[in-house]
PDB file of C-alpha atoms in Angstrom:
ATOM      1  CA  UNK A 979      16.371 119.295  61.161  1.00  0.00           C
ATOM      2  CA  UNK A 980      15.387 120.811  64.647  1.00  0.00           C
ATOM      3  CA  UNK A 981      11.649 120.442  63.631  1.00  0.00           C
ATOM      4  CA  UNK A 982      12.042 116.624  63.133  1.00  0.00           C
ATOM      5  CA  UNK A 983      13.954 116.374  65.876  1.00  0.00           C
ATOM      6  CA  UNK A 984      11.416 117.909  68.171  1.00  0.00           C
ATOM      7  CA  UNK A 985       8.621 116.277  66.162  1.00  0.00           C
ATOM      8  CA  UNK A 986      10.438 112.908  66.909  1.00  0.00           C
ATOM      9  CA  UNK A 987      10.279 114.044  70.966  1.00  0.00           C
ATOM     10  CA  UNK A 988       6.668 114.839  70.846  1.00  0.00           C
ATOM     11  CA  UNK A 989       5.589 111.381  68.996  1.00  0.00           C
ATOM     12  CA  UNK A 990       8.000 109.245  71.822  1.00  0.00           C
ATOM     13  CA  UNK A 991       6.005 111.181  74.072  1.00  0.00           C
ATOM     14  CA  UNK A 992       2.625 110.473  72.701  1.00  0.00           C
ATOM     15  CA  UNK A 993       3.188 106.836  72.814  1.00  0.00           C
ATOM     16  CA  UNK A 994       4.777 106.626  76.146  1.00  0.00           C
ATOM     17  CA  UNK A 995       1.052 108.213  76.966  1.00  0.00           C
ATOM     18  CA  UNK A 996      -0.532 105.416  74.936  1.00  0.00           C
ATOM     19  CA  UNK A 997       0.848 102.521  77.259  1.00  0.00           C
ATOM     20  CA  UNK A 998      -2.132 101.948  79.160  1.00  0.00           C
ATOM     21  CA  UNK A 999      -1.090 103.757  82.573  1.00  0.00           C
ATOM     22  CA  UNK A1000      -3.679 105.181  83.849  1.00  0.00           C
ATOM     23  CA  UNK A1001      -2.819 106.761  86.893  1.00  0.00           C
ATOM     24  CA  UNK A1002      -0.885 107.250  89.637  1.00  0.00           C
ATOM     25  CA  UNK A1003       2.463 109.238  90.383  1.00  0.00           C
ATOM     26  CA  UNK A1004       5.135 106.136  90.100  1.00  0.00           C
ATOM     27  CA  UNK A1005       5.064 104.402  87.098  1.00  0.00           C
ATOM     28  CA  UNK A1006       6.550 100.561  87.791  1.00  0.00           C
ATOM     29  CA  UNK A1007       4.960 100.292  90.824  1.00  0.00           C
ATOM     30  CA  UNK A1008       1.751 101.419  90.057  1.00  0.00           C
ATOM     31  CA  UNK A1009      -1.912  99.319  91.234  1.00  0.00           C
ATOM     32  CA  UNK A1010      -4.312 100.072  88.031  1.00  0.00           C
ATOM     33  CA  UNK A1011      -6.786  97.084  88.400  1.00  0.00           C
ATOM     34  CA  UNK A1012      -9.941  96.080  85.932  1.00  0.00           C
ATOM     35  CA  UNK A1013     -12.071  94.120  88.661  1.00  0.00           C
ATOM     36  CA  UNK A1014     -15.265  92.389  86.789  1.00  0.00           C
ATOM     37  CA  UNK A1015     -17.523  89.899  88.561  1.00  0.00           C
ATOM     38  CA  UNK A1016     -20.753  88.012  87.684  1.00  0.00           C
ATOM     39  CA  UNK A1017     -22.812  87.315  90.645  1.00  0.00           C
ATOM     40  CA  UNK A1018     -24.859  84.431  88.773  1.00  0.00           C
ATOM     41  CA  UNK A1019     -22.172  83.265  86.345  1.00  0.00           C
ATOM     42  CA  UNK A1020     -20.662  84.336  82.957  1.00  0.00           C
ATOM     43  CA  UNK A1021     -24.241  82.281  81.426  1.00  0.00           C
ATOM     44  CA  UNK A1022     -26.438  84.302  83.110  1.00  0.00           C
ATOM     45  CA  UNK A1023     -24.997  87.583  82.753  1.00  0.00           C
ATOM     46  CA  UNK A1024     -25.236  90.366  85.250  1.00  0.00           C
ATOM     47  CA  UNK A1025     -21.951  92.156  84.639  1.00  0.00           C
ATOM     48  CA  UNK A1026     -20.598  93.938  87.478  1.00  0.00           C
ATOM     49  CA  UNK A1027     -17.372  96.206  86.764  1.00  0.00           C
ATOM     50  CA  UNK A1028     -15.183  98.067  88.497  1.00  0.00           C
ATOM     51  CA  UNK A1029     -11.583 100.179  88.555  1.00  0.00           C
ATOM     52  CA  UNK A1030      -8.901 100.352  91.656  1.00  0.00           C
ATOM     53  CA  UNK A1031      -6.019 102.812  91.203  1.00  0.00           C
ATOM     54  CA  UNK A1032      -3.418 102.192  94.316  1.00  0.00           C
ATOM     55  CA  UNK A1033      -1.413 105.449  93.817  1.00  0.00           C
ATOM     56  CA  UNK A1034      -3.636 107.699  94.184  1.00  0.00           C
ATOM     57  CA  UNK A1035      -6.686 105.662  95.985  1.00  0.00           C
ATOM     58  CA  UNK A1036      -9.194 106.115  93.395  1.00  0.00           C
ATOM     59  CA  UNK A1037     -11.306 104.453  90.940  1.00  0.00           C
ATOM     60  CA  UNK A1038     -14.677 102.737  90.823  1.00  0.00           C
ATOM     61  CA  UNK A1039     -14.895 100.368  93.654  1.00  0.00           C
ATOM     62  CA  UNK A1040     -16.258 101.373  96.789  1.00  0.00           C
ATOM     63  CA  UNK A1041     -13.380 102.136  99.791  1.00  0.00           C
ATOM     64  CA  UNK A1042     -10.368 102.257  97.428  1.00  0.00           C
ATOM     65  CA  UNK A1043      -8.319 102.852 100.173  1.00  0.00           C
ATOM     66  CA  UNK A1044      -9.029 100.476 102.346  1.00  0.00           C
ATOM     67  CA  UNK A1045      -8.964  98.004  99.513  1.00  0.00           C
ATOM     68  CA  UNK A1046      -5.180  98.917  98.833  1.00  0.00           C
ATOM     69  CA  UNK A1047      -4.421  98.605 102.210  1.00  0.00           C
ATOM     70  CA  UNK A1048      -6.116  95.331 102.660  1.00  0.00           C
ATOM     71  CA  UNK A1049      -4.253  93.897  99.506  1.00  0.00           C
ATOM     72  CA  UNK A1050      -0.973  95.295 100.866  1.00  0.00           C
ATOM     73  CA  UNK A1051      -1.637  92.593 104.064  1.00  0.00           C
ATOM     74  CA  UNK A1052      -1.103  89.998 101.244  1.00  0.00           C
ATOM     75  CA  UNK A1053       2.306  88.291 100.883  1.00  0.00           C
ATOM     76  CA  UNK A1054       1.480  87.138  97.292  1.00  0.00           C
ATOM     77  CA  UNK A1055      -1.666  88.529  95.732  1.00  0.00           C
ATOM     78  CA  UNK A1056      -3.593  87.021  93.007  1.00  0.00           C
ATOM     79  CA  UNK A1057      -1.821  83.740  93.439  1.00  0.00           C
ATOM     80  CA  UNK A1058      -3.525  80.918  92.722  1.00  0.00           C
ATOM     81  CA  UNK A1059      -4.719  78.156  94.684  1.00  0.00           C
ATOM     82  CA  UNK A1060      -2.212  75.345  93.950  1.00  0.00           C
ATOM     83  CA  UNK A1061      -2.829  72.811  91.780  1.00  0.00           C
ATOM     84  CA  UNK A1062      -1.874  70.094  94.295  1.00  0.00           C
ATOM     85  CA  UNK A1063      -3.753  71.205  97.172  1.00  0.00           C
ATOM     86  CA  UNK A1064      -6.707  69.167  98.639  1.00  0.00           C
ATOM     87  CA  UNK A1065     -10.092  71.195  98.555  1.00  0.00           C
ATOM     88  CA  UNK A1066     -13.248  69.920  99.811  1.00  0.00           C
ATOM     89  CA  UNK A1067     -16.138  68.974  97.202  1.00  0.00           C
ATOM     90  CA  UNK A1068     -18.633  71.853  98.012  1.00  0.00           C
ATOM     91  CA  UNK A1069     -19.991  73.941  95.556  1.00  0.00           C
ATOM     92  CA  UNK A1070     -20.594  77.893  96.614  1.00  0.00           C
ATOM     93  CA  UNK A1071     -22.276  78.886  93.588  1.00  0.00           C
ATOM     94  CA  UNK A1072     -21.984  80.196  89.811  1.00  0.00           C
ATOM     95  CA  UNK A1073     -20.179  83.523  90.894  1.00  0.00           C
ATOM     96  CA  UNK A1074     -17.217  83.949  88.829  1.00  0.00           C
ATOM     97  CA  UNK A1075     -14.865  87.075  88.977  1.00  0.00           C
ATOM     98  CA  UNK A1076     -11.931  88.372  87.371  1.00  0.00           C
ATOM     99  CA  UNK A1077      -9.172  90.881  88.173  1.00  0.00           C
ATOM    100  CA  UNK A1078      -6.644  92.410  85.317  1.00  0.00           C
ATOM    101  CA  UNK A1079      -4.512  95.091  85.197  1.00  0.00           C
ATOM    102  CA  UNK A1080      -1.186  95.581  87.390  1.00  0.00           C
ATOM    103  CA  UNK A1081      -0.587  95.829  91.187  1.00  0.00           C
ATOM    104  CA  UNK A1082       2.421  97.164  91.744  1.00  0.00           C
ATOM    105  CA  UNK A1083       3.921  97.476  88.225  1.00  0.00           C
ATOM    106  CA  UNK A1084       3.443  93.529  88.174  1.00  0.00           C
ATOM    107  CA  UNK A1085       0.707  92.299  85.597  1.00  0.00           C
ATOM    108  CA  UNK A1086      -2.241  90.120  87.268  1.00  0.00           C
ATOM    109  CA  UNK A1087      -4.352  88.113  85.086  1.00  0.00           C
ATOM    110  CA  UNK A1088      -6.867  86.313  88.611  1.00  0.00           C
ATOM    111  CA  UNK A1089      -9.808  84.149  88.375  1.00  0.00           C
ATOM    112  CA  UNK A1090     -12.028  83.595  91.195  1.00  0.00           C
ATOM    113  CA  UNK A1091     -15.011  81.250  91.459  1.00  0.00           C
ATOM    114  CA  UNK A1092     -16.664  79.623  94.017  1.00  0.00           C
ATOM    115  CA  UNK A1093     -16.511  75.812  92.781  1.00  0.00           C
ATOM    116  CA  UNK A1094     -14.631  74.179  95.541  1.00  0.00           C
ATOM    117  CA  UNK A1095     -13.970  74.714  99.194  1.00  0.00           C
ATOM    118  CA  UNK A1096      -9.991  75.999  98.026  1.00  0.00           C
ATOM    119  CA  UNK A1097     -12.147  78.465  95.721  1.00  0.00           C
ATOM    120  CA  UNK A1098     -14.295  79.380  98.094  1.00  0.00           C
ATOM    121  CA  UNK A1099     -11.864  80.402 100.596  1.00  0.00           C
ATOM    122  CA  UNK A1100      -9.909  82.356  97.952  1.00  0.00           C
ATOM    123  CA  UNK A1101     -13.055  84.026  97.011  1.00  0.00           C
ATOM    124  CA  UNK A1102     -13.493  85.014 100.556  1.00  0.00           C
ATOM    125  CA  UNK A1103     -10.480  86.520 100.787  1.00  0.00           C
ATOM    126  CA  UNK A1104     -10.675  88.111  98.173  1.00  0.00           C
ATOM    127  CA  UNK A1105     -14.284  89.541  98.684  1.00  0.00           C
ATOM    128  CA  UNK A1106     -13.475  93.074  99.262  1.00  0.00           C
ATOM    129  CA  UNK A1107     -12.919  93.619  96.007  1.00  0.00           C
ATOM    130  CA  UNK A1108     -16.142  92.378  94.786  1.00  0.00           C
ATOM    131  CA  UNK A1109     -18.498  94.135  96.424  1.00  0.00           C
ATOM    132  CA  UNK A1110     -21.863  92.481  95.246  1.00  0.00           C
ATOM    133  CA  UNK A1111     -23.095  88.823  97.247  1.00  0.00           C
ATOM    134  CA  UNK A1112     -22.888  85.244  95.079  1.00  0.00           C
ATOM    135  CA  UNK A1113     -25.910  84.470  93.714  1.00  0.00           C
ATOM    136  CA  UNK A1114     -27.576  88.214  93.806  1.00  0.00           C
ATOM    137  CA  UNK A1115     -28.912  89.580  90.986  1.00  0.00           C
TER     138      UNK A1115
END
């Protein structure tokens, strides 16, 4: 009985582990993000990726720190631009990017693109975490 018991411990454990966290010292407020961007567009491929960890400053993308702090300035980030807001009819540009993961034990599912003048602005301030130029290959 104590074997199961402690088998039983050892599995809970295991899939605790198994959850996806993958750093960081404070689990539900942790900053794990998946940041992927396409400089050309999706169509023409050109795959940039990168990882930010908050916690612990880490990851893939250049400056992690200063990219934590920087998304710390932000009252609510990876909103989107509302749907009732007036943008101007510009285009920037196929650049498309997308952000998944959690920041700050919240999940963000964020897509940027550059296909209005709201977009754009978004994009912009958003640019630190893409660190490659629109329209480079």
């Amino acid at each position: 009985m104590k074997w199961h018991a402690a088998s039983l411990v050892v599995g809970i454990l295991l899939l605790a582990g198994c959850g996806g966290y993958e750093g960081g010292e404070t689990p539900g407020t942790q900053t794990v993000l998946s940041i992927t961007a396409w400089p050309n567009g999706k169509d023409a491929g050109g795959q940039q990726q990168w990882k930010l960890y908050c916690d612990r400053s880490g990851g893939t993308l250049p400056k992690p720190e200063a990219a934590c702090q920087h998304l710390a300035t932000f009252d609510e980030p990876f909103a989107p631009t509302p749907a009732d807001r007036m943008c101007t009819e510009q285009y920037g540009g196929p650049a498309v990017a997308e952000v998944e993961g959690l920041y700050l034990g919240e999940t963000v599912n964020a897509h940027f693109s550059r296909k209005d003048g709201c977009e754009i602005a978004r994009w912009d301030k958003y640019d630190f975490l893409f660190p490659v130029k629109p329209g480079s290959p």
